[in-house]
């Protein structure tokens, strides 16, 4: 259904639908049972759709784009909700929801993170600043109290979602840009992958790395954790 590279896919919370974003500037909605598209591709972004995330309640989903905007879409009809959200001054590289769905976050090549209210779609703070490179990935802690960000500057930062302030010092250990992040279910540890060919596990309370990194023979673009936190 797309006419160019697919950059992002996301399941709806109930697992009945999938949304996909592409270099062709569109989003497609898919019925999981029939594997067929739902309606026409969603048009509105003026450049590549880089990241997609469904709200935990499933009513809508968001997309971040190289056109510097975030758009909100109705998950049932595919219609755009409101105007594009503008809070960045460069490519929007990643978007993520808190588990309770009250907030979402966006990261950008302007080196900042923006927190948004999921009801008003308004920014809830000034942009979070501290990274010196593109924000590649974001992850909310399970309790929503923290957000982790990974950057081209080879560091990971933890942020307080209430105050917008950085928590402690940057987590350092990777030797290349951070590609992906995932919290363990209890929020006590954070998993990171990097183009330095390693995976690292971090203590979120102390910022210390656990043991030696896990090594691959090439860049690691994504990590995920099983629901029970075992794998």
PDB file of C-alpha atoms in Angstrom:
ATOM      1  CA  UNK A   1       0.000   0.000   0.000  1.00  0.00           C
ATOM      2  CA  UNK A   2       2.955   2.317   0.451  1.00  0.00           C
ATOM      3  CA  UNK A   3       5.086   3.656  -2.370  1.00  0.00           C
ATOM      4  CA  UNK A   4       8.360   3.922  -0.463  1.00  0.00           C
ATOM      5  CA  UNK A   5      10.286   2.618   2.550  1.00  0.00           C
ATOM      6  CA  UNK A   6       8.194   1.883   5.665  1.00  0.00           C
ATOM      7  CA  UNK A   7       9.713   3.523   8.734  1.00  0.00           C
ATOM      8  CA  UNK A   8       7.360   2.672  11.586  1.00  0.00           C
ATOM      9  CA  UNK A   9       4.560   0.276  12.504  1.00  0.00           C
ATOM     10  CA  UNK A  10       2.367   0.136  15.618  1.00  0.00           C
ATOM     11  CA  UNK A  11      -0.414  -2.137  16.855  1.00  0.00           C
ATOM     12  CA  UNK A  12      -3.602  -0.727  18.355  1.00  0.00           C
ATOM     13  CA  UNK A  13      -3.953  -1.721  22.044  1.00  0.00           C
ATOM     14  CA  UNK A  14      -6.638  -4.294  21.242  1.00  0.00           C
ATOM     15  CA  UNK A  15      -4.508  -5.809  18.489  1.00  0.00           C
ATOM     16  CA  UNK A  16      -7.120  -5.442  15.766  1.00  0.00           C
ATOM     17  CA  UNK A  17      -5.360  -2.764  13.754  1.00  0.00           C
ATOM     18  CA  UNK A  18      -1.892  -1.770  12.630  1.00  0.00           C
ATOM     19  CA  UNK A  19      -0.758   1.669  11.507  1.00  0.00           C
ATOM     20  CA  UNK A  20       2.276   2.100   9.265  1.00  0.00           C
ATOM     21  CA  UNK A  21       4.235   5.203   8.313  1.00  0.00           C
ATOM     22  CA  UNK A  22       6.412   5.679   5.271  1.00  0.00           C
ATOM     23  CA  UNK A  23       8.827   7.799   3.304  1.00  0.00           C
ATOM     24  CA  UNK A  24       5.870   8.401   0.948  1.00  0.00           C
ATOM     25  CA  UNK A  25       4.541  10.882   3.597  1.00  0.00           C
ATOM     26  CA  UNK A  26       1.431   8.788   4.316  1.00  0.00           C
ATOM     27  CA  UNK A  27       0.070   6.491   7.008  1.00  0.00           C
ATOM     28  CA  UNK A  28      -1.896   3.334   6.268  1.00  0.00           C
ATOM     29  CA  UNK A  29      -4.337   1.637   8.637  1.00  0.00           C
ATOM     30  CA  UNK A  30      -4.642  -2.141   8.382  1.00  0.00           C
ATOM     31  CA  UNK A  31      -7.156  -4.704   9.613  1.00  0.00           C
ATOM     32  CA  UNK A  32      -5.163  -7.457  11.321  1.00  0.00           C
ATOM     33  CA  UNK A  33      -7.763 -10.187  10.774  1.00  0.00           C
ATOM     34  CA  UNK A  34      -8.201  -9.610   7.047  1.00  0.00           C
ATOM     35  CA  UNK A  35      -4.721  -8.117   6.419  1.00  0.00           C
ATOM     36  CA  UNK A  36      -6.409  -5.512   4.236  1.00  0.00           C
ATOM     37  CA  UNK A  37      -6.111  -1.730   4.323  1.00  0.00           C
ATOM     38  CA  UNK A  38      -8.809   0.322   6.029  1.00  0.00           C
ATOM     39  CA  UNK A  39      -9.726   3.159   3.726  1.00  0.00           C
ATOM     40  CA  UNK A  40      -7.273   5.264   1.762  1.00  0.00           C
ATOM     41  CA  UNK A  41      -3.833   6.219   3.053  1.00  0.00           C
ATOM     42  CA  UNK A  42      -3.906   9.082   5.566  1.00  0.00           C
ATOM     43  CA  UNK A  43      -2.547  12.243   4.002  1.00  0.00           C
ATOM     44  CA  UNK A  44      -1.446  15.339   5.881  1.00  0.00           C
ATOM     45  CA  UNK A  45       2.278  15.202   6.565  1.00  0.00           C
ATOM     46  CA  UNK A  46       4.495  16.988   4.074  1.00  0.00           C
ATOM     47  CA  UNK A  47       7.496  14.701   4.553  1.00  0.00           C
ATOM     48  CA  UNK A  48       8.508  11.246   5.826  1.00  0.00           C
ATOM     49  CA  UNK A  49       6.457   9.788   8.691  1.00  0.00           C
ATOM     50  CA  UNK A  50       9.175   8.734  11.116  1.00  0.00           C
ATOM     51  CA  UNK A  51       7.308   7.351  14.129  1.00  0.00           C
ATOM     52  CA  UNK A  52       3.810   6.215  15.147  1.00  0.00           C
ATOM     53  CA  UNK A  53       2.298   5.433  18.566  1.00  0.00           C
ATOM     54  CA  UNK A  54      -1.249   4.472  19.613  1.00  0.00           C
ATOM     55  CA  UNK A  55      -2.766   5.923  22.752  1.00  0.00           C
ATOM     56  CA  UNK A  56      -3.101   3.186  25.406  1.00  0.00           C
ATOM     57  CA  UNK A  57      -6.884   3.587  25.322  1.00  0.00           C
ATOM     58  CA  UNK A  58      -6.909   3.128  21.556  1.00  0.00           C
ATOM     59  CA  UNK A  59      -9.026   6.139  20.638  1.00  0.00           C
ATOM     60  CA  UNK A  60      -6.335   7.865  18.621  1.00  0.00           C
ATOM     61  CA  UNK A  61      -2.741   7.606  17.504  1.00  0.00           C
ATOM     62  CA  UNK A  62       0.024  10.103  16.851  1.00  0.00           C
ATOM     63  CA  UNK A  63       2.667  10.432  14.184  1.00  0.00           C
ATOM     64  CA  UNK A  64       5.935  12.343  14.095  1.00  0.00           C
ATOM     65  CA  UNK A  65       7.347  13.539  10.810  1.00  0.00           C
ATOM     66  CA  UNK A  66      10.338  15.026   9.072  1.00  0.00           C
ATOM     67  CA  UNK A  67       8.053  18.019   8.367  1.00  0.00           C
ATOM     68  CA  UNK A  68       8.737  19.092  12.014  1.00  0.00           C
ATOM     69  CA  UNK A  69       5.165  18.357  13.143  1.00  0.00           C
ATOM     70  CA  UNK A  70       3.168  15.794  15.101  1.00  0.00           C
ATOM     71  CA  UNK A  71      -0.317  14.857  13.953  1.00  0.00           C
ATOM     72  CA  UNK A  72      -3.148  13.230  15.886  1.00  0.00           C
ATOM     73  CA  UNK A  73      -5.435  10.768  14.089  1.00  0.00           C
ATOM     74  CA  UNK A  74      -8.737   9.106  14.978  1.00  0.00           C
ATOM     75  CA  UNK A  75      -7.966   5.384  15.287  1.00  0.00           C
ATOM     76  CA  UNK A  76     -11.422   4.363  14.030  1.00  0.00           C
ATOM     77  CA  UNK A  77     -12.033   6.709  11.125  1.00  0.00           C
ATOM     78  CA  UNK A  78      -8.451   7.688  10.291  1.00  0.00           C
ATOM     79  CA  UNK A  79      -9.458  11.334  10.277  1.00  0.00           C
ATOM     80  CA  UNK A  80      -7.056  14.012  11.461  1.00  0.00           C
ATOM     81  CA  UNK A  81      -7.841  15.479  14.893  1.00  0.00           C
ATOM     82  CA  UNK A  82      -7.128  19.188  15.028  1.00  0.00           C
ATOM     83  CA  UNK A  83      -4.180  20.993  13.505  1.00  0.00           C
ATOM     84  CA  UNK A  84      -0.594  19.694  13.408  1.00  0.00           C
ATOM     85  CA  UNK A  85       1.248  20.081  16.709  1.00  0.00           C
ATOM     86  CA  UNK A  86       4.244  22.349  16.417  1.00  0.00           C
ATOM     87  CA  UNK A  87       6.864  22.414  19.128  1.00  0.00           C
ATOM     88  CA  UNK A  88      10.074  21.438  17.395  1.00  0.00           C
ATOM     89  CA  UNK A  89      12.380  23.229  15.013  1.00  0.00           C
ATOM     90  CA  UNK A  90      13.638  20.196  13.124  1.00  0.00           C
ATOM     91  CA  UNK A  91      12.666  16.642  12.200  1.00  0.00           C
ATOM     92  CA  UNK A  92      10.438  14.834  14.729  1.00  0.00           C
ATOM     93  CA  UNK A  93      12.201  11.500  15.037  1.00  0.00           C
ATOM     94  CA  UNK A  94      10.225   9.639  17.717  1.00  0.00           C
ATOM     95  CA  UNK A  95       6.968   9.702  19.680  1.00  0.00           C
ATOM     96  CA  UNK A  96       5.854   7.712  22.733  1.00  0.00           C
ATOM     97  CA  UNK A  97       2.892   7.525  25.155  1.00  0.00           C
ATOM     98  CA  UNK A  98       2.871   7.175  28.915  1.00  0.00           C
ATOM     99  CA  UNK A  99       1.255   3.925  30.015  1.00  0.00           C
ATOM    100  CA  UNK A 100      -1.797   5.700  31.490  1.00  0.00           C
ATOM    101  CA  UNK A 101      -2.230   7.646  28.277  1.00  0.00           C
ATOM    102  CA  UNK A 102      -2.346  11.069  29.930  1.00  0.00           C
ATOM    103  CA  UNK A 103       0.795  12.301  28.195  1.00  0.00           C
ATOM    104  CA  UNK A 104       2.917  11.689  25.173  1.00  0.00           C
ATOM    105  CA  UNK A 105       6.400  12.807  24.254  1.00  0.00           C
ATOM    106  CA  UNK A 106       8.219  13.705  21.071  1.00  0.00           C
ATOM    107  CA  UNK A 107      11.928  13.784  20.286  1.00  0.00           C
ATOM    108  CA  UNK A 108      13.613  15.730  17.528  1.00  0.00           C
ATOM    109  CA  UNK A 109      16.738  16.507  15.582  1.00  0.00           C
ATOM    110  CA  UNK A 110      16.618  19.890  17.326  1.00  0.00           C
ATOM    111  CA  UNK A 111      18.091  17.922  20.292  1.00  0.00           C
ATOM    112  CA  UNK A 112      15.029  18.490  22.496  1.00  0.00           C
ATOM    113  CA  UNK A 113      12.125  16.507  23.925  1.00  0.00           C
ATOM    114  CA  UNK A 114       8.620  17.912  24.223  1.00  0.00           C
ATOM    115  CA  UNK A 115       5.944  16.644  26.623  1.00  0.00           C
ATOM    116  CA  UNK A 116       2.281  16.954  25.568  1.00  0.00           C
ATOM    117  CA  UNK A 117      -1.094  16.635  27.295  1.00  0.00           C
ATOM    118  CA  UNK A 118      -3.182  13.886  25.670  1.00  0.00           C
ATOM    119  CA  UNK A 119      -6.493  15.666  26.258  1.00  0.00           C
ATOM    120  CA  UNK A 120      -5.661  19.210  25.231  1.00  0.00           C
ATOM    121  CA  UNK A 121      -2.804  18.336  22.842  1.00  0.00           C
ATOM    122  CA  UNK A 122      -0.892  21.256  24.337  1.00  0.00           C
ATOM    123  CA  UNK A 123       2.729  21.249  25.458  1.00  0.00           C
ATOM    124  CA  UNK A 124       2.937  20.830  29.239  1.00  0.00           C
ATOM    125  CA  UNK A 125       6.421  22.289  29.707  1.00  0.00           C
ATOM    126  CA  UNK A 126       9.243  24.019  27.955  1.00  0.00           C
ATOM    127  CA  UNK A 127      11.283  21.675  25.719  1.00  0.00           C
ATOM    128  CA  UNK A 128      13.579  19.378  27.705  1.00  0.00           C
ATOM    129  CA  UNK A 129      17.145  20.341  26.870  1.00  0.00           C
ATOM    130  CA  UNK A 130      20.403  18.611  27.684  1.00  0.00           C
ATOM    131  CA  UNK A 131      21.325  16.402  24.757  1.00  0.00           C
ATOM    132  CA  UNK A 132      23.812  17.671  22.191  1.00  0.00           C
ATOM    133  CA  UNK A 133      22.564  15.481  19.334  1.00  0.00           C
ATOM    134  CA  UNK A 134      19.412  14.175  17.681  1.00  0.00           C
ATOM    135  CA  UNK A 135      16.953  12.350  19.951  1.00  0.00           C
ATOM    136  CA  UNK A 136      16.546   8.891  18.404  1.00  0.00           C
ATOM    137  CA  UNK A 137      14.317   7.110  20.918  1.00  0.00           C
ATOM    138  CA  UNK A 138      12.054   7.695  23.913  1.00  0.00           C
ATOM    139  CA  UNK A 139      10.536   5.420  26.557  1.00  0.00           C
ATOM    140  CA  UNK A 140       8.245   6.201  29.487  1.00  0.00           C
ATOM    141  CA  UNK A 141       8.799   4.322  32.737  1.00  0.00           C
ATOM    142  CA  UNK A 142       5.871   2.019  33.601  1.00  0.00           C
ATOM    143  CA  UNK A 143       4.663   4.375  36.348  1.00  0.00           C
ATOM    144  CA  UNK A 144       4.974   7.398  34.078  1.00  0.00           C
ATOM    145  CA  UNK A 145       7.235   9.258  36.489  1.00  0.00           C
ATOM    146  CA  UNK A 146      10.257   9.190  34.179  1.00  0.00           C
ATOM    147  CA  UNK A 147      11.038   9.332  30.531  1.00  0.00           C
ATOM    148  CA  UNK A 148      14.275   8.017  29.048  1.00  0.00           C
ATOM    149  CA  UNK A 149      15.834   9.491  25.917  1.00  0.00           C
ATOM    150  CA  UNK A 150      18.626   8.171  23.710  1.00  0.00           C
ATOM    151  CA  UNK A 151      20.640  10.416  21.439  1.00  0.00           C
ATOM    152  CA  UNK A 152      23.262  10.741  18.747  1.00  0.00           C
ATOM    153  CA  UNK A 153      25.469  12.200  21.490  1.00  0.00           C
ATOM    154  CA  UNK A 154      26.022   8.582  22.724  1.00  0.00           C
ATOM    155  CA  UNK A 155      24.225   9.213  26.029  1.00  0.00           C
ATOM    156  CA  UNK A 156      20.945   8.306  27.663  1.00  0.00           C
ATOM    157  CA  UNK A 157      19.131  10.777  29.900  1.00  0.00           C
ATOM    158  CA  UNK A 158      16.353  10.303  32.441  1.00  0.00           C
ATOM    159  CA  UNK A 159      13.801  13.069  32.966  1.00  0.00           C
ATOM    160  CA  UNK A 160      11.172  13.791  35.606  1.00  0.00           C
ATOM    161  CA  UNK A 161       7.852  14.003  33.757  1.00  0.00           C
ATOM    162  CA  UNK A 162       6.305  16.248  36.404  1.00  0.00           C
ATOM    163  CA  UNK A 163       9.002  18.914  36.576  1.00  0.00           C
ATOM    164  CA  UNK A 164      10.672  18.369  33.187  1.00  0.00           C
ATOM    165  CA  UNK A 165      14.061  18.372  34.894  1.00  0.00           C
ATOM    166  CA  UNK A 166      16.898  15.941  34.227  1.00  0.00           C
ATOM    167  CA  UNK A 167      17.393  13.160  36.780  1.00  0.00           C
ATOM    168  CA  UNK A 168      21.060  12.737  37.643  1.00  0.00           C
ATOM    169  CA  UNK A 169      23.873  12.679  35.141  1.00  0.00           C
ATOM    170  CA  UNK A 170      23.682  11.281  31.587  1.00  0.00           C
ATOM    171  CA  UNK A 171      24.165   7.500  31.338  1.00  0.00           C
ATOM    172  CA  UNK A 172      27.469   6.943  29.548  1.00  0.00           C
ATOM    173  CA  UNK A 173      28.931   3.732  28.206  1.00  0.00           C
ATOM    174  CA  UNK A 174      27.899   3.371  24.588  1.00  0.00           C
ATOM    175  CA  UNK A 175      30.439   4.384  21.944  1.00  0.00           C
ATOM    176  CA  UNK A 176      27.981   5.266  19.194  1.00  0.00           C
ATOM    177  CA  UNK A 177      24.486   6.722  18.955  1.00  0.00           C
ATOM    178  CA  UNK A 178      21.646   5.196  20.959  1.00  0.00           C
ATOM    179  CA  UNK A 179      19.065   3.502  18.757  1.00  0.00           C
ATOM    180  CA  UNK A 180      16.402   2.065  21.083  1.00  0.00           C
ATOM    181  CA  UNK A 181      15.279   1.968  24.726  1.00  0.00           C
ATOM    182  CA  UNK A 182      12.934  -0.212  26.782  1.00  0.00           C
ATOM    183  CA  UNK A 183      12.080  -0.247  30.493  1.00  0.00           C
ATOM    184  CA  UNK A 184      11.660  -3.488  32.414  1.00  0.00           C
ATOM    185  CA  UNK A 185       8.083  -3.921  33.699  1.00  0.00           C
ATOM    186  CA  UNK A 186       8.918  -2.761  37.223  1.00  0.00           C
ATOM    187  CA  UNK A 187      10.840   0.271  35.979  1.00  0.00           C
ATOM    188  CA  UNK A 188      13.963  -0.606  37.942  1.00  0.00           C
ATOM    189  CA  UNK A 189      16.088  -1.227  34.870  1.00  0.00           C
ATOM    190  CA  UNK A 190      16.438   0.192  31.387  1.00  0.00           C
ATOM    191  CA  UNK A 191      17.658  -1.634  28.296  1.00  0.00           C
ATOM    192  CA  UNK A 192      19.473   0.243  25.521  1.00  0.00           C
ATOM    193  CA  UNK A 193      20.835  -0.650  22.105  1.00  0.00           C
ATOM    194  CA  UNK A 194      23.389   1.207  20.049  1.00  0.00           C
ATOM    195  CA  UNK A 195      25.195   1.282  16.755  1.00  0.00           C
ATOM    196  CA  UNK A 196      28.302   0.379  18.760  1.00  0.00           C
ATOM    197  CA  UNK A 197      27.018  -3.225  18.387  1.00  0.00           C
ATOM    198  CA  UNK A 198      26.101  -3.598  22.068  1.00  0.00           C
ATOM    199  CA  UNK A 199      23.102  -3.806  24.379  1.00  0.00           C
ATOM    200  CA  UNK A 200      23.389  -2.404  27.882  1.00  0.00           C
ATOM    201  CA  UNK A 201      21.263  -2.750  30.996  1.00  0.00           C
ATOM    202  CA  UNK A 202      21.061   0.188  33.426  1.00  0.00           C
ATOM    203  CA  UNK A 203      19.935   0.680  37.008  1.00  0.00           C
ATOM    204  CA  UNK A 204      17.442   3.555  36.779  1.00  0.00           C
ATOM    205  CA  UNK A 205      17.909   4.511  40.446  1.00  0.00           C
ATOM    206  CA  UNK A 206      21.703   4.873  40.312  1.00  0.00           C
ATOM    207  CA  UNK A 207      22.419   5.284  36.582  1.00  0.00           C
ATOM    208  CA  UNK A 208      24.987   2.485  36.778  1.00  0.00           C
ATOM    209  CA  UNK A 209      25.327  -0.173  34.077  1.00  0.00           C
ATOM    210  CA  UNK A 210      24.863  -3.831  35.018  1.00  0.00           C
ATOM    211  CA  UNK A 211      27.820  -6.024  34.094  1.00  0.00           C
ATOM    212  CA  UNK A 212      29.353  -6.186  30.653  1.00  0.00           C
ATOM    213  CA  UNK A 213      27.426  -5.182  27.534  1.00  0.00           C
ATOM    214  CA  UNK A 214      25.861  -7.867  25.322  1.00  0.00           C
ATOM    215  CA  UNK A 215      27.623  -7.852  21.974  1.00  0.00           C
ATOM    216  CA  UNK A 216      26.487  -8.365  18.401  1.00  0.00           C
ATOM    217  CA  UNK A 217      28.553  -8.296  15.236  1.00  0.00           C
ATOM    218  CA  UNK A 218      26.768  -5.274  13.821  1.00  0.00           C
ATOM    219  CA  UNK A 219      24.617  -2.301  14.801  1.00  0.00           C
ATOM    220  CA  UNK A 220      21.569  -3.035  16.966  1.00  0.00           C
ATOM    221  CA  UNK A 221      18.625  -0.984  15.801  1.00  0.00           C
ATOM    222  CA  UNK A 222      15.931  -2.029  18.297  1.00  0.00           C
ATOM    223  CA  UNK A 223      15.282  -3.762  21.603  1.00  0.00           C
ATOM    224  CA  UNK A 224      12.095  -5.093  23.217  1.00  0.00           C
ATOM    225  CA  UNK A 225      11.317  -6.760  26.543  1.00  0.00           C
ATOM    226  CA  UNK A 226       8.803  -9.536  27.166  1.00  0.00           C
ATOM    227  CA  UNK A 227       5.802  -8.706  29.325  1.00  0.00           C
ATOM    228  CA  UNK A 228       7.144 -10.679  32.292  1.00  0.00           C
ATOM    229  CA  UNK A 229      10.544  -8.992  32.029  1.00  0.00           C
ATOM    230  CA  UNK A 230      12.358 -12.303  31.692  1.00  0.00           C
ATOM    231  CA  UNK A 231      13.624 -12.034  28.124  1.00  0.00           C
TER     232      UNK A 231
END
